Every structure is written in structure tokens, then in C-alpha cells.
Coordinates of C-alpha atoms in Angstrom, one line a residue:
M653 CA 76.8 169.1 162.9
G654 CA 75.3 165.6 162.1
E655 CA 78.1 163.2 162.2
P656 CA 78.5 161.7 158.8
T657 CA 76.7 159.2 157.2
V658 CA 78.7 155.7 156.3
T659 CA 77.6 154.7 152.8
S660 CA 78.5 150.5 153.3
L661 CA 79.9 149.0 150.2
E662 CA 78.6 145.6 150.7
G663 CA 76.5 146.0 147.8
R664 CA 79.1 147.2 145.4
D665 CA 81.9 145.1 145.8
K666 CA 83.8 144.5 143.0
A667 CA 83.1 141.1 140.8
A668 CA 85.8 138.3 141.7
P669 CA 87.1 136.3 138.5
A670 CA 85.0 133.3 137.8
P671 CA 87.3 130.5 138.5
V672 CA 89.1 128.3 136.0
T673 CA 89.3 124.6 136.3
A674 CA 91.9 122.3 134.5
G675 CA 89.2 121.4 131.9
E676 CA 87.6 124.3 130.5
R677 CA 91.9 125.8 130.0
P678 CA 93.6 123.3 128.0
G679 CA 96.7 122.4 128.8
P680 CA 100.0 122.5 126.3
L681 CA 99.6 119.7 124.7
Q682 CA 95.7 119.9 124.2
R683 CA 97.2 123.5 122.4
L684 CA 98.9 121.9 120.3
R685 CA 96.8 119.6 118.6
T686 CA 93.9 121.5 118.3
P687 CA 94.3 123.2 114.6
R688 CA 95.3 126.2 114.3
R689 CA 95.4 129.2 111.9
P690 CA 98.8 128.9 109.9
R691 CA 101.2 131.4 109.9
L692 CA 102.6 132.6 106.4
W693 CA 106.2 133.3 107.5
F694 CA 106.1 130.1 109.9
E695 CA 105.3 128.6 106.6
I696 CA 107.9 129.6 104.5
V697 CA 110.3 129.1 106.7
L698 CA 109.2 125.2 107.9
I699 CA 108.5 123.9 104.7
A700 CA 111.9 125.2 102.8
V701 CA 113.9 123.7 106.1
S702 CA 111.8 120.6 105.7
Y703 CA 112.3 120.2 102.1
W704 CA 115.9 121.1 102.7
T705 CA 116.9 118.6 105.1
Y706 CA 114.6 116.4 102.9
S707 CA 116.8 116.4 100.7
L708 CA 120.4 116.8 102.5
I709 CA 119.4 113.3 104.2
R710 CA 118.5 111.4 101.0
N711 CA 121.5 112.3 99.6
A712 CA 123.6 111.5 102.3
V713 CA 122.4 108.3 102.8
P714 CA 125.7 106.1 102.1
E715 CA 125.2 104.9 97.8
Q716 CA 125.7 101.0 98.7
R717 CA 125.9 100.2 95.2
T718 CA 126.6 96.4 95.4
E719 CA 124.0 96.0 98.1
A720 CA 121.2 98.7 96.3
L721 CA 121.9 96.4 92.0
R722 CA 121.6 93.0 94.2
N723 CA 117.7 94.4 95.7
A724 CA 117.1 96.1 92.2
D725 CA 117.8 92.5 90.5
W726 CA 115.7 90.9 93.6
I727 CA 112.5 93.6 93.1
W728 CA 112.7 92.5 88.9
R729 CA 113.0 89.0 90.2
M730 CA 109.1 89.4 92.3
E731 CA 107.7 91.2 89.8
H732 CA 108.2 88.3 87.1
H733 CA 106.8 85.8 90.1
L734 CA 104.2 88.2 90.5
G735 CA 103.4 88.8 86.9
I736 CA 103.5 92.4 86.7
A737 CA 107.4 93.0 85.0
V738 CA 106.8 95.1 82.2
E739 CA 108.6 98.2 82.4
E740 CA 110.9 97.8 80.4
S741 CA 108.1 97.3 77.7
V742 CA 107.2 100.7 78.6
N743 CA 109.9 102.3 78.8
H744 CA 110.7 101.2 75.2
A745 CA 107.5 101.7 74.0
V746 CA 107.5 105.3 75.4
N747 CA 110.6 106.1 74.6
S748 CA 110.0 105.5 71.0
V749 CA 107.8 108.3 71.5
T750 CA 110.2 111.8 71.1
W751 CA 107.8 114.5 72.2
L752 CA 106.1 112.5 74.6
I753 CA 109.3 110.9 76.5
V754 CA 110.4 114.5 76.5
G755 CA 107.9 115.8 77.9
M756 CA 107.8 112.8 80.6
N757 CA 111.2 113.0 81.7
Y758 CA 110.8 117.3 82.4
Y759 CA 107.5 116.2 84.2
Y760 CA 109.8 113.9 86.1
A761 CA 111.9 116.9 87.4
T762 CA 109.6 119.3 88.6
L763 CA 105.8 118.8 88.8
H764 CA 106.1 116.9 92.2
F765 CA 107.6 119.6 93.7
V766 CA 105.4 122.6 91.7
L767 CA 102.0 120.7 92.5
T768 CA 102.5 120.0 96.0
L769 CA 103.7 123.5 97.2
G770 CA 100.7 124.3 94.9
V771 CA 98.4 122.7 97.0
L772 CA 100.1 123.4 99.9
V773 CA 99.2 127.3 99.1
W774 CA 95.6 125.9 97.9
L775 CA 95.1 124.1 101.8
Y776 CA 96.8 127.5 103.2
R777 CA 94.2 130.0 101.8
A778 CA 91.1 127.9 101.4
H779 CA 90.9 125.5 104.1
P780 CA 93.5 127.0 107.1
G781 CA 91.5 124.8 109.7
R782 CA 92.5 121.5 107.9
Y783 CA 95.9 122.9 106.4
A784 CA 98.2 121.3 109.2
G785 CA 96.8 117.9 109.9
A786 CA 97.5 117.9 105.3
R787 CA 100.6 118.6 106.3
L788 CA 101.4 116.5 109.3
A789 CA 100.8 113.4 106.8
L790 CA 102.6 114.8 104.7
F791 CA 105.6 115.5 106.6
A792 CA 105.3 112.5 108.5
A793 CA 105.3 110.1 105.1
T794 CA 108.4 111.8 103.7
A795 CA 110.0 111.4 107.1
V796 CA 109.4 107.0 106.7
A797 CA 110.4 107.4 103.4
L798 CA 113.9 109.1 104.5
V799 CA 114.7 105.8 106.8
G800 CA 113.4 103.9 103.8
Y801 CA 116.4 104.7 101.5
Y802 CA 118.6 104.1 104.3
L803 CA 117.1 100.6 105.6
Y804 CA 116.9 99.3 101.6
P805 CA 119.1 101.1 99.0
L806 CA 117.3 99.9 95.5
A807 CA 119.3 101.2 91.9
P808 CA 116.7 102.6 89.8
P809 CA 115.6 100.3 86.5
R810 CA 117.9 102.4 84.6
L811 CA 121.2 101.9 86.6
M812 CA 120.7 97.9 86.5
H813 CA 122.6 95.8 84.9
G814 CA 122.7 93.1 81.9
N815 CA 119.0 94.7 81.4
E816 CA 118.0 97.0 78.8
F817 CA 116.1 99.5 80.3
V818 CA 116.8 103.0 78.7
D819 CA 118.2 106.2 80.5
T820 CA 115.4 108.9 78.9
V821 CA 117.6 111.7 79.9
V822 CA 120.7 110.6 78.5
V823 CA 119.2 109.8 75.6
H824 CA 117.3 112.6 75.0
Q825 CA 119.7 115.0 76.8
T826 CA 117.1 116.5 78.7
W827 CA 117.2 118.2 82.4
G828 CA 114.7 115.2 83.7
S829 CA 116.4 113.8 86.9
M830 CA 118.8 114.7 89.7
A831 CA 120.5 111.4 89.3
S832 CA 121.0 111.2 86.1
G833 CA 123.6 113.0 83.3
D834 CA 125.8 116.3 84.4
L835 CA 123.4 116.3 88.1
K836 CA 123.9 112.3 89.1
S837 CA 126.2 113.7 91.4
M838 CA 123.9 116.2 93.5
S839 CA 122.1 113.2 94.1
N840 CA 121.3 109.4 95.8
Q841 CA 121.1 107.8 92.6
Y842 CA 120.1 104.3 94.9
A843 CA 117.2 105.6 97.0
A844 CA 114.3 104.9 94.2
M845 CA 112.6 102.5 97.1
P846 CA 109.8 104.6 98.2
S847 CA 109.0 106.4 95.5
M848 CA 108.0 110.0 96.5
H849 CA 107.2 111.0 93.5
I850 CA 103.9 108.3 94.1
G851 CA 104.2 109.2 97.7
W852 CA 103.5 113.0 97.4
S853 CA 101.3 112.6 93.7
L854 CA 98.9 110.8 95.9
W855 CA 98.9 113.2 99.0
C856 CA 98.1 116.2 96.4
G857 CA 95.0 113.6 94.6
L858 CA 93.5 112.8 97.4
T859 CA 93.5 116.6 98.5
I860 CA 92.1 117.8 95.7
F861 CA 89.7 115.1 95.4
A862 CA 87.7 115.4 99.1
L863 CA 88.0 119.4 99.0
A864 CA 88.1 120.9 95.3
G865 CA 84.1 121.7 94.5
L866 CA 83.7 121.2 91.1
P867 CA 84.0 117.4 89.5
W868 CA 85.7 118.0 87.1
V869 CA 88.8 119.6 89.2
R870 CA 88.5 116.1 91.6
L871 CA 88.7 114.3 88.5
L872 CA 92.0 116.0 87.5
G873 CA 92.8 115.5 91.0
L874 CA 92.8 111.2 91.1
L875 CA 94.0 111.4 87.1
Y876 CA 97.4 112.6 88.8
P877 CA 98.8 110.5 90.8
T878 CA 97.8 107.7 88.7
V879 CA 99.3 109.7 85.3
T880 CA 103.0 110.1 87.9
L881 CA 102.8 106.2 87.8
I882 CA 103.4 105.7 84.7
V883 CA 105.8 108.7 84.1
I884 CA 108.3 107.2 86.8
V885 CA 108.0 103.8 85.4
A886 CA 107.8 105.1 81.8
T887 CA 111.5 106.8 82.2
A888 CA 112.8 103.8 84.0
N889 CA 113.2 105.5 87.6
H890 CA 111.2 103.0 89.5
F891 CA 110.0 99.8 89.3
W892 CA 106.1 99.6 89.9
L893 CA 106.6 98.3 93.9
D894 CA 108.3 101.4 94.4
A895 CA 105.4 103.3 93.9
V896 CA 103.8 100.7 96.7
G897 CA 106.5 101.6 98.8
G898 CA 105.0 105.7 98.1
F899 CA 101.4 104.8 99.5
I900 CA 102.3 102.5 102.4
C901 CA 104.6 105.7 103.8
L902 CA 102.0 107.4 102.9
A903 CA 99.3 105.6 104.6
L904 CA 101.5 105.8 107.3
G905 CA 101.8 109.7 107.2
Y906 CA 97.9 109.6 107.2
T907 CA 97.8 107.1 110.4
V908 CA 100.1 110.1 112.2
A909 CA 97.3 113.1 111.3
R910 CA 94.8 110.9 112.9
I911 CA 96.3 109.8 115.8
W912 CA 97.4 113.2 116.6
Y913 CA 94.4 115.7 115.4
G914 CA 91.9 112.6 116.4
A915 CA 90.3 112.9 112.7
L916 CA 92.1 112.2 109.4
P917 CA 92.8 115.9 108.4
Y918 CA 90.0 116.7 105.5
A919 CA 87.4 116.1 108.4
L920 CA 88.4 118.6 110.3
P921 CA 86.5 122.5 110.5
R922 CA 87.3 124.7 107.2
Q923 CA 88.2 127.1 109.9
P924 CA 90.2 126.6 113.0
P925 CA 88.4 127.3 116.0
P926 CA 89.6 131.2 117.6
R927 CA 92.1 131.0 120.1
P928 CA 90.9 131.6 123.5

């Protein structure tokens, strides 16, 4: 028998894995800053815990009554100086129309939570790539508001002394404010600055206006914060300048989102990039 033939394996080497450079594999920070498809269970837990924490911290801020009333007097004088101190007139005019003010009481108590949650759900389903950025803007704005509640206690107009503002919840015996009537012990009554009814409604309105496809829906998005502004003043829960504070908080929230993701939430891709 002849010697066995030995077949060379040199041409049949296994393919070696391609080297992965640092530029091709994103680091932990880069992965965090890349929008990803949100996970339902995580978002439910995050929103529930965040709202509970917000309520807990807001209500735990010391109710500095004397300082809050002094700040309210200063705000009221400043608005007179600026020529915009018409809250009392609006409050009395709307209070004279019972069905309207009762509706505004319920609007104030419920819609800021219901519609904000609804917009989050819509973003989750229809714009998953933009969801995280928009949520970050909302959460960051709310965090800034908590700092404002602590540093600048402010009584709402309905609690001021020496003025004739009508506490519409008490007068009409409606459930419209956690800081009026039987529920006042459950909420910090001196956390009026900034108004996050305005901050959250403006976030909803801008989100709807930027992303909705139907023109009439986009118009409703712009009307929502406008109506909210009228409601917070008519029910004597806020001054005009409280609304300015809410606007500033939201602007800071969008700034945080812009820095973190490198673009405003609505400029991000509608669908998140696939995970590597």
C-alpha cells in the first residue's frame, strides 16, 4: 500500500472574526443616549413611580404660609405694575356663569393628568423613536418645578388676604382642587409657582402640534394650553406669572432633552434604530 495522501487544510481555515474597533461598538453612555423602543412594563412602572415621587416631594415641601402670602402680595403688585393684574376680574366674571365655572373646576382637577398620560400613550404607540426624548423633556421640566416649589412658596390668589378672589371649588361645592375643601390637607396649598398645569398642557400641545397629521388636531393641540391658562386664572388657582414659570420649566426640560439626545424630541426618527 502506498503512503496515505495528506490533504492540506491551509486553504480551508476557519474565518476569523473581524476585529471590532472602539468606534464601531458604542459605549454605555452612547447606548443610553440612543433612542430605543420603549418597553411597556418599564414605562408603566416609571410613570407611576415618577408621579408618586412628584406628589410626595411637592406635598412634603414646607408650607411656609407667611412667606407664601408675602410672595403672593409681591406678585400681585408686580402684575399691577406691568398692567396685567386682571385675574380678579376674570375670576368674578366666569364665576357668575355657574355651568362654566363648575366645568372649569373639573377641568382643572382632571385633564392635566388624563391628557398628559394620553399623549404619552400615543407617543409610545405611534412615535416610539421620539418617545424617550419627549418623556425626558416632560420629566426634566417637572423636576425643575419641584425646585421652584421649595425655593419660592407662593399662595394662590384664592388664599390671599385683603382681596376678593372667589375660591370656586368651595363656593360651588365641586371637586376641582386638591388644595380646596375637604382635600386641602392632602396637598401643599402654597406650591403655585410654577404652574405645571401650564407646563404639562404646553408639552401636550407642542407634541400634538408637531406630530399630529390632521390640521384640526394640530389646532386643538394649540388650543389646549390656551384654555388651560384661562382655567387656572378663572378658578383663582394661579397668577399669570405662575404660567410664565411653567413655560420656563418646560423650556429647561426641552434643553435637557436636546443636550442628551443631540436633537429636540420631535426631530428624532419616528422609529428607533435597530439594536446591534
